XYZ file of C-alpha atoms in Angstrom:
724
model
C 3.264 4.468 36.326
C 1.761 5.154 32.905
C 4.729 7.105 31.374
C 7.082 4.810 29.442
C 9.751 7.488 29.756
C 9.407 7.512 33.561
C 9.633 3.694 33.716
C 12.935 3.783 31.568
C 14.338 6.414 33.902
C 13.537 4.207 36.874
C 15.319 1.156 35.329
C 18.329 3.375 34.718
C 18.469 4.862 38.225
C 21.557 4.134 40.361
C 19.821 1.935 42.972
C 18.316 -0.303 40.280
C 21.496 -0.553 38.199
C 23.429 -1.554 41.248
C 21.212 -4.665 41.506
C 20.549 -5.675 37.847
C 23.814 -4.436 36.318
C 24.765 -2.154 33.361
C 23.852 -4.640 30.590
C 20.104 -4.688 30.130
C 17.425 -4.101 27.622
C 14.106 -2.574 28.696
C 11.368 -1.732 26.195
C 8.984 -0.206 28.672
C 7.471 -3.341 29.942
C 9.857 -6.310 29.449
C 13.302 -6.342 31.045
C 16.000 -8.556 29.514
C 19.100 -9.417 31.379
C 22.177 -11.647 30.425
C 22.206 -13.204 33.796
C 19.551 -14.369 36.334
C 18.966 -12.321 39.567
C 19.358 -13.955 42.982
C 15.672 -13.932 43.749
C 12.564 -14.683 41.713
C 10.877 -11.467 42.791
C 12.778 -8.344 43.849
C 11.617 -5.023 45.189
C 14.096 -2.167 44.823
C 13.461 1.196 46.385
C 14.285 4.209 44.131
C 12.966 7.675 43.278
C 11.267 9.343 40.318
C 13.458 11.695 38.581
C 10.752 14.340 38.017
C 9.912 15.122 41.593
C 12.129 12.690 43.705
C 9.080 10.897 45.007
C 9.850 7.415 46.463
C 8.952 4.448 44.257
C 9.296 0.683 44.872
C 10.287 -1.049 41.702
C 9.271 -4.705 41.523
C 10.927 -7.061 39.210
C 9.554 -10.543 38.641
C 11.370 -13.425 36.946
C 9.250 -14.784 34.162
C 11.348 -17.385 32.212
C 14.710 -18.153 30.847
C 14.576 -17.629 27.108
C 16.689 -19.681 24.533
C 18.569 -17.541 21.943
C 16.261 -18.715 19.212
C 13.210 -17.165 20.960
C 14.919 -13.825 21.743
C 13.774 -12.043 18.545
C 12.144 -9.221 20.443
C 15.343 -8.687 22.376
C 17.452 -8.620 19.257
C 15.155 -6.046 17.615
C 15.312 -3.776 20.696
C 19.068 -4.088 20.585
C 19.236 -3.000 16.947
C 17.074 -0.087 17.874
C 19.739 0.893 20.354
C 22.310 0.493 17.631
C 20.455 2.962 15.452
C 20.516 5.522 18.299
C 24.176 4.957 18.738
C 24.577 5.833 15.068
C 22.599 9.168 15.863
C 19.813 8.193 13.453
C 16.405 9.700 13.980
C 13.437 7.434 14.383
C 10.343 8.493 12.337
C 7.617 5.957 12.561
C 9.312 2.498 12.509
C 12.246 3.500 10.376
C 15.443 5.399 11.154
C 16.792 8.305 9.120
C 20.051 10.374 8.876
C 18.847 13.962 9.113
C 22.508 15.073 8.679
C 22.420 13.427 5.233
C 19.280 15.187 4.191
C 19.250 16.086 0.484
C 17.417 19.349 -0.289
C 15.276 19.822 -3.417
C 14.735 23.572 -3.037
C 12.919 24.125 -6.285
C 10.054 22.051 -5.013
C 10.401 22.944 -1.268
C 11.226 19.417 -0.415
C 14.012 17.440 1.153
C 14.783 13.750 1.254
C 16.061 11.979 4.379
C 17.972 8.682 3.690
C 17.619 6.019 6.232
C 17.176 2.317 6.988
C 14.361 -0.142 7.841
C 15.484 -3.339 9.651
C 14.182 -6.264 11.557
C 15.673 -9.462 13.001
C 13.862 -12.715 12.504
C 14.383 -16.436 12.348
C 14.611 -17.742 8.761
C 15.401 -21.037 7.112
C 18.933 -19.783 6.880
C 19.181 -18.922 10.622
C 18.979 -15.647 12.448
C 19.081 -12.964 9.874
C 18.958 -9.082 9.918
C 16.581 -7.905 7.142
C 17.860 -4.396 6.322
C 17.016 -2.165 3.340
C 17.471 1.466 2.535
C 14.495 3.720 3.100
C 13.679 7.397 2.243
C 11.395 9.922 3.865
C 10.181 12.924 1.856
C 9.656 16.053 3.899
C 8.324 19.373 2.830
C 10.352 22.386 3.936
C 7.240 24.493 4.518
C 5.328 24.405 7.745
C 1.624 23.637 8.228
C 1.186 27.418 9.078
C 2.580 28.369 5.639
C 0.174 25.926 3.947
C -2.701 27.525 5.877
C -1.455 31.004 4.881
C -1.265 29.986 1.199
C -4.727 28.548 1.346
C -6.120 31.830 2.916
C -4.527 34.002 0.197
C -5.951 31.703 -2.615
C -9.470 31.068 -1.082
C -10.322 33.874 1.458
C -14.078 33.229 1.179
C -13.886 29.414 1.507
C -10.807 29.429 3.746
C -11.812 26.917 6.394
C -13.111 24.276 4.063
C -10.170 24.482 1.767
C -7.782 24.398 4.809
C -9.474 21.175 6.032
C -8.971 19.687 2.593
C -5.297 20.671 2.442
C -4.345 19.661 6.026
C -6.678 17.026 7.477
C -5.389 13.549 6.721
C -1.844 14.809 6.169
C 1.052 13.509 8.274
C 3.175 16.210 9.977
C 6.461 16.038 11.780
C 7.399 18.164 14.743
C 11.023 19.105 14.342
C 11.598 19.693 18.032
C 11.172 15.999 18.827
C 10.835 14.351 15.305
C 7.481 12.707 16.050
C 4.902 12.205 13.366
C 1.251 12.705 13.725
C -1.751 12.370 11.381
C -3.905 15.562 11.402
C -7.471 14.508 12.265
C -9.005 17.972 12.588
C -8.371 21.741 12.899
C -9.345 23.442 16.249
C -10.453 26.852 14.929
C -11.449 27.948 18.421
C -8.011 27.254 19.900
C -4.686 29.027 19.474
C -1.188 29.151 21.010
C -2.408 31.366 23.890
C -5.009 28.750 24.880
C -4.251 26.743 27.990
C -4.116 23.046 28.837
C -3.389 21.084 32.042
C 0.353 20.271 32.432
C 1.303 16.924 34.076
C 2.065 18.925 37.313
C -1.619 19.997 37.492
C -1.001 23.616 36.466
C -2.745 25.245 33.565
C -0.224 26.546 31.053
C -0.416 28.159 27.527
C 1.138 26.480 24.577
C 3.351 29.499 24.206
C 4.785 29.065 27.716
C 5.001 25.281 27.322
C 7.187 25.412 24.233
C 9.351 28.053 25.723
C 9.864 26.143 28.990
C 10.250 22.642 27.579
C 12.019 23.246 24.149
C 13.090 26.913 24.465
C 10.972 27.753 21.326
C 9.260 31.013 20.908
C 6.016 30.791 18.944
C 5.702 33.808 16.599
C 2.031 33.698 15.354
C -0.255 33.762 18.337
C -3.482 33.749 16.279
C -3.016 30.531 14.321
C -5.447 27.655 14.934
C -4.234 24.392 16.395
C -4.124 21.036 14.680
C -5.654 18.037 16.341
C -4.426 14.460 16.394
C -6.571 11.740 18.026
C -4.328 8.970 19.505
C -5.321 5.419 18.878
C -6.884 3.873 21.970
C -4.681 1.557 23.995
C -5.256 -2.190 23.462
C -6.463 -2.713 27.017
C -8.456 0.560 27.168
C -12.159 0.428 28.219
C -14.916 1.306 25.801
C -15.796 4.428 27.745
C -12.198 5.712 27.549
C -11.999 8.732 25.251
C -9.051 8.901 22.810
C -6.422 11.345 23.844
C -6.207 14.564 21.908
C -2.830 16.029 20.951
C -2.863 19.687 19.982
C -0.107 20.835 17.653
C 1.056 24.324 16.656
C 1.084 24.658 12.847
C 4.324 26.757 12.674
C 6.156 23.941 14.506
C 4.857 21.191 12.133
C 6.550 20.186 8.885
C 4.398 18.371 6.347
C 5.615 14.936 5.203
C 4.873 13.128 2.014
C 3.375 14.483 -1.286
C -0.004 15.819 -2.249
C -1.901 14.353 -5.186
C -0.957 17.513 -7.157
C 2.733 16.846 -6.458
C 2.428 13.187 -7.587
C 0.907 14.363 -10.811
C 3.774 16.805 -11.492
C 6.298 15.074 -13.778
C 9.152 17.342 -12.778
C 8.726 16.878 -9.030
C 8.528 12.998 -9.469
C 11.547 13.020 -11.748
C 13.699 15.061 -9.306
C 12.518 12.901 -6.444
C 13.284 9.696 -8.383
C 16.905 10.841 -8.927
C 17.409 10.594 -5.087
C 15.168 7.741 -4.193
C 15.294 5.339 -7.158
C 18.503 3.597 -6.505
C 20.145 0.764 -8.494
C 21.051 -2.604 -7.099
C 24.675 -1.538 -6.858
C 23.831 1.711 -5.078
C 21.488 -0.111 -2.671
C 24.199 -2.680 -1.897
C 26.699 0.102 -1.350
C 24.366 1.830 1.173
C 23.846 -1.351 3.126
C 27.613 -1.984 3.160
C 28.107 1.516 4.533
C 25.541 0.780 7.235
C 27.416 -2.333 8.340
C 30.729 -0.208 8.304
C 29.169 2.468 10.438
C 28.015 -0.066 13.000
C 31.522 -1.692 13.098
C 33.195 1.728 13.356
C 30.974 2.877 16.234
C 32.348 1.646 19.567
C 29.011 2.295 21.327
C 27.120 0.296 18.725
C 29.545 -2.669 18.942
C 29.342 -2.611 22.673
C 25.506 -2.852 22.567
C 25.947 -6.037 20.482
C 28.970 -7.431 22.159
C 27.490 -7.271 25.646
C 24.981 -9.805 24.400
C 27.473 -11.992 22.449
C 26.260 -10.723 19.068
C 28.142 -9.667 15.993
C 27.152 -8.416 12.484
C 28.484 -10.093 9.331
C 29.827 -7.909 6.708
C 28.134 -9.212 3.547
C 24.639 -10.095 2.377
C 23.295 -13.650 2.261
C 24.213 -15.505 -0.969
C 21.755 -18.097 -2.306
C 20.549 -19.792 -5.510
C 17.197 -19.030 -7.030
C 15.336 -20.477 -9.915
C 13.902 -18.771 -13.037
C 10.445 -20.111 -14.085
C 9.974 -20.876 -17.773
C 8.913 -17.949 -19.952
C 5.202 -17.738 -20.590
C 3.800 -17.687 -24.164
C 1.283 -14.948 -24.861
C -1.694 -16.294 -26.778
C -3.438 -13.859 -29.153
C -6.271 -14.726 -31.446
C -4.318 -16.096 -34.402
C -0.995 -17.254 -32.905
C 1.197 -17.533 -29.755
C 3.982 -15.017 -29.138
C 7.053 -14.921 -26.940
C 8.031 -11.693 -25.177
C 11.781 -12.642 -25.066
C 12.280 -12.080 -21.337
C 11.163 -8.460 -21.394
C 7.798 -9.253 -19.687
C 6.317 -6.598 -22.069
C 4.231 -7.429 -25.193
C 2.766 -3.958 -26.060
C 4.005 -4.167 -29.684
C 2.207 -7.491 -30.156
C -1.171 -5.860 -29.624
C -0.902 -3.968 -32.860
C 0.245 -7.025 -34.813
C -2.482 -9.482 -33.931
C -6.121 -9.463 -32.976
C -7.333 -9.700 -29.335
C -8.856 -13.101 -28.265
C -12.398 -11.777 -28.112
C -13.260 -8.410 -29.636
C -16.506 -6.566 -28.920
C -17.331 -4.370 -31.869
C -17.947 -0.775 -31.099
C -21.191 0.092 -32.873
C -23.244 2.330 -30.534
C -21.151 4.651 -28.461
C -21.356 8.297 -27.408
C -18.628 10.794 -26.663
C -19.318 13.860 -24.419
C -17.035 16.891 -24.435
C -17.028 20.723 -23.991
C -16.923 22.920 -26.901
C -13.188 23.810 -26.540
C -12.334 20.163 -26.717
C -14.262 19.481 -29.882
C -11.250 19.316 -32.130
C -9.469 16.865 -29.840
C -12.561 14.641 -29.457
C -12.884 14.351 -33.253
C -9.137 13.764 -33.681
C -9.467 11.026 -31.008
C -12.244 9.206 -32.726
C -10.468 9.381 -36.044
C -7.428 7.728 -34.421
C -9.690 5.083 -32.800
C -10.886 4.116 -36.264
C -7.324 3.564 -37.286
C -6.115 1.526 -34.231
C -9.121 -0.622 -33.638
C -9.313 -2.767 -36.919
C -5.773 -4.242 -36.625
C -6.723 -5.420 -33.131
C -9.856 -7.151 -34.608
C -12.230 -4.511 -33.302
C -14.793 -3.116 -35.725
C -15.749 0.478 -34.987
C -18.457 2.874 -36.112
C -18.410 6.677 -35.651
C -19.897 7.756 -32.249
C -22.634 10.145 -31.463
C -21.178 13.481 -30.375
C -22.648 15.522 -27.514
C -21.092 18.972 -27.079
C -21.503 20.803 -23.756
C -21.508 24.517 -23.250
C -19.617 24.410 -19.992
C -17.636 21.921 -17.856
C -19.821 21.949 -14.650
C -20.553 18.645 -13.122
C -24.297 19.103 -13.612
C -23.705 19.582 -17.348
C -22.064 16.216 -17.602
C -24.597 14.460 -15.369
C -27.561 15.925 -17.463
C -25.869 14.954 -20.704
C -25.397 11.384 -19.658
C -28.959 11.070 -18.365
C -30.216 12.407 -21.726
C -28.283 10.014 -23.972
C -28.124 6.814 -22.031
C -30.458 3.980 -23.259
C -30.375 0.225 -23.359
C -28.706 0.255 -26.798
C -25.678 2.457 -25.741
C -22.563 0.308 -25.362
C -20.281 2.763 -23.750
C -20.026 6.472 -22.955
C -16.700 8.253 -23.394
C -16.448 11.524 -21.388
C -13.685 14.066 -21.965
C -12.911 16.293 -18.997
C -10.946 19.504 -19.590
C -9.120 19.061 -16.236
C -8.919 16.485 -13.505
C -11.456 17.078 -10.655
C -12.344 14.484 -8.115
C -15.883 15.713 -7.459
C -16.784 15.647 -11.159
C -15.174 12.266 -11.689
C -17.020 10.799 -8.749
C -20.328 12.178 -9.775
C -19.966 10.762 -13.269
C -18.770 7.345 -12.143
C -21.466 7.096 -9.457
C -24.120 7.791 -12.176
C -22.610 5.285 -14.692
C -21.825 2.512 -12.195
C -24.884 2.727 -9.800
C -27.802 4.875 -10.922
C -27.774 4.336 -14.715
C -25.363 1.422 -15.239
C -23.353 1.746 -18.464
C -19.624 1.173 -19.186
C -17.832 4.533 -19.074
C -14.456 5.832 -20.092
C -13.198 9.144 -18.726
C -10.387 10.896 -20.561
C -8.499 14.031 -19.451
C -8.213 16.399 -22.393
C -4.506 16.790 -22.189
C -4.114 13.034 -22.539
C -5.311 13.159 -26.210
C -3.808 16.613 -26.879
C -0.392 15.510 -28.046
C -0.473 14.303 -31.688
C 2.707 12.294 -31.508
C 1.326 10.198 -28.631
C -2.283 10.005 -29.716
C -1.944 6.637 -31.439
C -0.522 4.835 -28.372
C -3.103 6.551 -26.142
C -6.004 5.619 -28.414
C -4.784 2.036 -28.616
C -4.736 1.724 -24.777
C -8.233 3.344 -24.463
C -9.591 1.037 -27.093
C -8.256 -1.953 -25.246
C -9.763 -0.624 -21.971
C -13.122 -0.104 -23.607
C -13.035 -3.605 -25.104
C -12.531 -4.994 -21.550
C -15.338 -2.938 -20.177
C -17.677 -4.394 -22.824
C -16.736 -8.005 -21.803
C -13.832 -8.532 -24.392
C -10.780 -10.545 -23.715
C -7.322 -9.412 -24.882
C -4.727 -12.186 -24.416
C -4.183 -15.391 -22.406
C -1.432 -17.742 -21.195
C -1.677 -21.512 -21.012
C -3.405 -22.660 -17.734
C -3.158 -26.435 -17.664
C -5.915 -26.764 -14.972
C -9.549 -27.711 -15.478
C -12.603 -26.790 -13.543
C -10.904 -24.396 -11.185
C -11.669 -20.892 -10.051
C -9.032 -18.302 -9.060
C -10.113 -15.500 -6.609
C -8.376 -12.247 -5.792
C -9.269 -10.337 -2.649
C -8.162 -6.818 -1.597
C -9.570 -4.349 0.975
C -9.668 -0.563 0.649
C -9.321 1.350 3.914
C -10.214 5.041 4.053
C -7.885 6.142 6.928
C -8.455 9.816 6.547
C -12.249 10.024 6.597
C -13.102 7.091 8.769
C -15.565 5.547 6.317
C -16.530 1.914 5.832
C -13.826 -0.286 4.433
C -14.476 -1.820 0.961
C -13.758 -5.450 0.112
C -13.097 -6.133 -3.542
C -13.414 -9.690 -4.763
C -12.700 -10.775 -8.400
C -13.161 -14.358 -9.538
C -12.294 -16.187 -12.751
C -15.190 -17.496 -14.847
C -13.410 -19.576 -17.491
C -10.548 -22.013 -17.948
C -8.221 -19.366 -19.553
C -8.978 -16.960 -16.803
C -9.812 -14.190 -19.223
C -13.330 -13.642 -17.993
C -13.894 -12.235 -14.499
C -16.783 -11.699 -12.012
C -16.353 -8.619 -9.782
C -18.124 -8.065 -6.465
C -17.540 -5.540 -3.684
C -18.962 -5.367 -0.170
C -18.866 -2.688 2.609
C -17.314 -3.595 5.908
C -18.314 -1.445 9.024
C -15.520 -0.297 11.203
C -14.640 -2.891 13.836
C -16.659 -5.618 12.066
C -15.164 -8.907 10.793
C -14.106 -9.020 7.169
C -15.077 -12.797 6.893
C -18.929 -11.877 6.688
C -18.411 -9.767 3.509
C -15.984 -12.390 2.154
C -18.419 -15.209 2.453
C -21.295 -13.353 0.786
C -19.069 -12.177 -2.117
C -17.577 -15.551 -2.664
C -20.939 -17.269 -2.693
C -22.164 -14.931 -5.383
C -19.023 -15.589 -7.419
C -19.700 -19.377 -7.208
C -23.312 -18.852 -8.231
C -22.208 -16.936 -11.309
C -19.509 -19.587 -12.061
C -22.290 -22.164 -12.152
C -24.457 -19.977 -14.516
C -21.563 -19.679 -16.949
C -20.149 -23.203 -16.805
C -23.081 -25.288 -15.607
C -20.854 -26.908 -12.981
C -19.151 -25.901 -9.864
C -15.314 -25.609 -9.549
C -13.556 -28.524 -7.997
C -10.614 -26.402 -6.776
C -10.586 -22.860 -5.592
C -7.448 -20.711 -5.347
C -7.803 -17.561 -3.146
C -5.064 -14.953 -3.434
C -5.605 -12.580 -0.517
C -3.836 -9.273 -0.571
C -3.295 -6.862 2.276
C -2.644 -9.228 5.223
C 0.332 -8.557 7.578
C 2.244 -11.146 9.451
C 0.274 -10.397 12.620
C -3.057 -11.254 10.993
C -1.997 -14.605 9.470
C -3.212 -16.580 12.512
C -6.619 -14.956 12.451
C -6.932 -15.551 8.744
C -5.945 -19.246 9.047
C -7.877 -20.152 12.156
C -11.067 -18.122 11.551
C -11.563 -16.637 8.124
C -10.676 -19.704 6.100
C -12.835 -21.923 8.296
C -15.803 -19.623 7.869
C -15.283 -19.600 4.066
C -15.149 -23.427 4.003
C -18.338 -23.661 6.042
C -20.126 -21.606 3.299
C -19.698 -24.194 0.623
C -22.601 -26.461 1.697
C -24.869 -23.449 1.390
C -24.732 -23.837 -2.396
C -25.374 -27.569 -2.432
C -25.291 -30.254 0.344
C -22.090 -32.112 0.152
C -20.273 -29.593 -2.026
C -16.743 -29.322 -0.663
C -14.168 -28.098 -3.130
C -10.428 -28.325 -2.333
C -8.942 -24.845 -1.667
C -5.628 -23.101 -1.614
C -5.245 -19.818 0.197
C -2.185 -17.705 -0.643
C -1.346 -14.543 1.118
C 0.096 -11.784 -1.073
C 2.434 -9.332 0.609
C 3.830 -6.361 -1.287
C 5.063 -4.223 1.561
C 8.134 -6.131 2.364
C 11.791 -5.125 2.776
C 13.462 -8.167 1.271
C 15.491 -7.391 -1.866
C 16.969 -9.918 -4.330
C 19.886 -9.174 -6.642
C 21.545 -11.138 -9.382
C 25.374 -11.284 -9.423
C 26.826 -10.251 -12.730
C 30.397 -10.639 -11.516
C 32.355 -10.296 -8.275
C 31.466 -6.621 -8.069
C 28.350 -5.715 -10.035
C 24.715 -6.612 -9.223
C 21.573 -6.348 -11.371
C 17.838 -6.911 -10.954
C 16.705 -10.537 -11.346
C 15.002 -11.718 -14.547
C 11.189 -11.913 -14.471
C 10.077 -15.295 -13.119
C 12.840 -15.487 -10.494
C 11.648 -17.337 -7.446
C 13.369 -17.989 -4.018
C 11.843 -20.550 -1.652
C 14.678 -21.237 0.847
C 17.165 -19.563 3.169
C 15.350 -16.262 3.389
C 11.884 -17.861 3.842
C 10.365 -18.554 7.228
C 10.950 -21.804 9.091
C 7.279 -22.515 9.935
C 5.679 -21.287 6.699
C 5.204 -22.597 3.186
C 6.369 -19.294 1.468
C 8.243 -17.994 -1.458
C 9.425 -14.785 -3.082
C 8.653 -14.079 -6.758
C 10.042 -11.411 -9.046
C 7.505 -11.036 -11.901
C 8.432 -7.625 -13.399
C 11.153 -6.288 -15.473
C 12.546 -3.116 -13.994
C 14.790 -0.877 -16.022
C 15.346 1.919 -13.362
C 15.871 1.426 -9.653
C 15.620 -1.869 -7.741
C 12.842 -4.355 -8.408
C 10.725 -5.330 -5.387
C 9.865 -9.072 -5.079
C 6.434 -10.096 -3.825
C 6.133 -12.514 -0.832
C 3.673 -15.302 -1.012
C 2.568 -17.423 1.948
C 0.588 -20.603 1.249
C -1.621 -20.807 4.332
C -3.758 -23.746 3.154
C -3.480 -26.117 0.220
C -5.687 -29.105 -0.299
C -5.710 -28.831 -4.039
C -3.041 -31.382 -4.703
C -0.758 -28.878 -6.390
C 2.899 -28.901 -5.261
C 4.583 -25.807 -4.089
C 6.357 -25.551 -7.442
C 3.100 -25.816 -9.320
C 1.555 -22.999 -7.144
C 4.557 -20.892 -7.975
C 4.023 -21.447 -11.651
C 0.300 -20.616 -11.379
C 1.066 -17.498 -9.522
C 3.606 -16.343 -12.151
C 1.128 -17.157 -14.953
C -1.555 -14.935 -13.216
C 0.824 -11.930 -13.179
C 0.541 -11.947 -17.036
C -3.193 -11.401 -17.123
C -3.904 -7.834 -15.961
C -5.446 -6.189 -18.964
C -4.548 -2.627 -18.123
C -0.918 -3.312 -18.847
C 0.620 -5.359 -21.679
C 3.210 -6.882 -19.449
C 3.650 -8.629 -16.103
C 2.520 -6.969 -12.889
C 3.804 -7.369 -9.322
C 0.809 -9.346 -8.010
C -1.582 -11.871 -9.601
C -4.087 -10.192 -11.939
C -7.189 -10.932 -9.812
C -5.426 -9.170 -6.816
C -4.813 -6.114 -8.948
C -8.371 -6.174 -10.329
C -9.690 -6.397 -6.800
C -7.524 -3.486 -5.759
C -8.862 -1.360 -8.668
C -12.461 -2.205 -7.888
C -12.157 -1.485 -4.095
C -10.333 1.821 -4.732
C -12.939 3.046 -7.266
C -15.791 2.248 -4.890
C -14.051 3.522 -1.775
C -12.642 6.750 -3.321
C -15.431 7.704 -5.765
C -18.656 5.724 -5.812
C -19.218 4.980 -2.120
C -22.012 2.600 -3.154
C -22.189 -0.962 -4.425
C -21.979 -0.996 -8.230
C -24.890 -2.338 -10.259
C -25.005 -6.109 -10.865
C -25.359 -5.281 -14.518
C -21.637 -4.528 -14.655
C -20.329 -7.357 -12.479
C -19.326 -9.690 -15.376
C -16.970 -7.179 -17.032
C -13.978 -5.137 -15.996
C -15.821 -1.831 -15.750
C -13.280 -0.307 -13.292
C -10.206 -0.422 -15.478
C-alpha cells in the first residue's frame, strides 16, 4: 500500500490495536512498541477504511532498541506532542496559526512557532528547541496573477512566470507547502484528472467534495509542482505533478522588492527579531503548554519520558580579543567587534593608488557622479590611497546596450577600474555589465545605485566604503590580525544552488596566498546536476596550490579547509569520499608532496542558541569570541560553537564547527582561535562576521557567478577580490 495515510489508518484499526495495544508510534514504515509481541512475525487481518477491502497486515520483529538509540522514536513522539498542542506543521516546523500576527499595511502575517529535535549530546539526551517564524502573504496566487495582468497586459505570461515560478505557496485547506515549478496555461479548474477511485473528476468538483470549497474563478490557469522522485524510484519513473488552484494558494516568504523595502523589513523585525529574554520566555511558555496539556503528557508518559522545565546551564569561554593591525599601528576594538572608525584614522596595509579610472553614468545622474568623485578625493588620502580625477562618460539613456557599448569603448589595458552608476536596480542590466567586466573584457568594476550616493549626509560613509571595496578589487589589503602560523594555506569552500531554475551548481573556492591571510586566490567551477562535487573541488584546489607556489616559491606544509553548506547527513560522505579524493590529488603537484590537512565543516543553519546570564532573571547575547565545546556538542564529533559577532538587536546565532579531519598538529583550542581570527578578515565589513572570511568570500563569488555571470570569470581577476 503506497499511501502513508492508509498505512497509518490500518495500524489504528480495531483488529490491529487489539493485538499491539494503544501505546505505539508509527511513522509510516517503522512501528515502535514499548513491549515485545508474542511472535516474531504476525499477520493480522483487517480492512481498508476507504472501501472496506480485506487486508492482511504483516508485522515483523526487527530488533530491541536501547533507549540511547531511540532518537527517531523520540522525534516522532515530539511531533505527536506538537499535534496535541494543535500546532500546524509547515515544512519541518510547527506554527501556531491562532497566534498569527497580522501586518495589514503590507498584506502580510507572521505565524509564531517552534523548531525542535531530540539528539544525543555530550550532556545526555537533549531537546533542541527554538522559536521560529513563518511569514505569509495574505493575498492569493490568483490575486498576484491579476495584479500582473493589470500592470503588464501585453507581456502577461512572461511576467507572471517571473512573479510566481520559484515561489513557495501554502494551501490553506490542508496547510501544505509547494514550490511552484511552472504555470499550466492550458489547464483550468474545469479541467479533469483521474481520482484514486479511477473516475475522472474536475478540480471544481474535487474541492467541493473533499473540502467543501467552491472555486470562484473558473478561467484561472493552474500552478504546477513537480514532486521530488522517491529514493527508490527507477530512472524511468516520471516525477508526479501536483496541480494547484491559484485562488486556494497563499504565497509565503518575501519577494526581492519586499526585502529591499525598509518599512516592510522594519515592521517584520518588530515581530521576528526577539531578544534573548523574549526568546527564553517563548521557550518557557512552550514547556508550560506541554505540561498543561494532558494529551501531550500522556504521549510522553506512556514511554516513560518527561520534559525538564529549564534550559541547560553550562560554562563557556571567551577567546582573547584580537588586535587589528593597520599600516602604522595596532588597534583594539574594545569588545565591540567593529572597527569602522579606525579606517579613517589610519592607512590601510596596502593601498593601490587610483590613477586611471572611469565613471559611467546617465545625464540625470551627472551631478551625483561629480559629487561622489569629489567626496572620494576627500576620503581616500586619510586611508593612504592617492586618487586622481576620473574620466567621465555620460550616457543619453539607461538602456543595457548603452552601458555595454560605453564599457567596450573605454576599456583598455591601462584602465584600473570602471565605476558604473545605475539610476535604478535591475537584474538584467547588472548581469550584462558584470558578465562583460568579469568574463569578456576583464576589468575590475564597481556598480553603484544612484540613490546610494544621493543623500549628502551619508555620502562620506558611502564613499569611504566604496573606496575600500575598489582598493580590494585592485589587489589592495585593508587590515590584518596576528596569525602565528607559517607556511599554511587556508581555504574556504561554498556551493551556490539555483533551486528555482535548475541550473548547474557553482562551487566557490577562495584560498589564502600569504602569511597574514590578506591576499586571496579565487576560483569557481560548475557542477552538473547529479554529479559529484569532489571533481570540481580537486581541480580548483590544485589551481590554488599552483598559484600559492608562484607567489611564495614553496608549497604549504599545512592546509586548513573550511567547508560551508554541509548538513549532518552529508558528513559521512565528505569524510569518507571527498577528503580522500582531495588528499589523493596532492601528488599530482609533486611526487611525495603530502601536506597535513584540517577539514572544518561550517554550519550556519542551526537552532542552538547560547545566552549569557546577567542575573537570576535577565539574559543577554554572549560577547564576541564566546566558544562552547562541551555539553551541547555531539558525543562522536570534535565540534564547537562560536559566537563571533556583536548583535545589538535580537538574538545572536552561533556558528557550529565540526572538525572532520586534523593532521596539522593544532589542538582543538588552537583551531578555535584560528577560526575566530579568520572571522575578522572579511573586507566588506569592518567588523567580525559569522563565518571565517574565506567562506564568506567563497559565498560571494559563487553567488555572483550563479546569479549573474553564469560563466567562469577570467583568470586575470583571480588574484583579487573582484566580487565584493
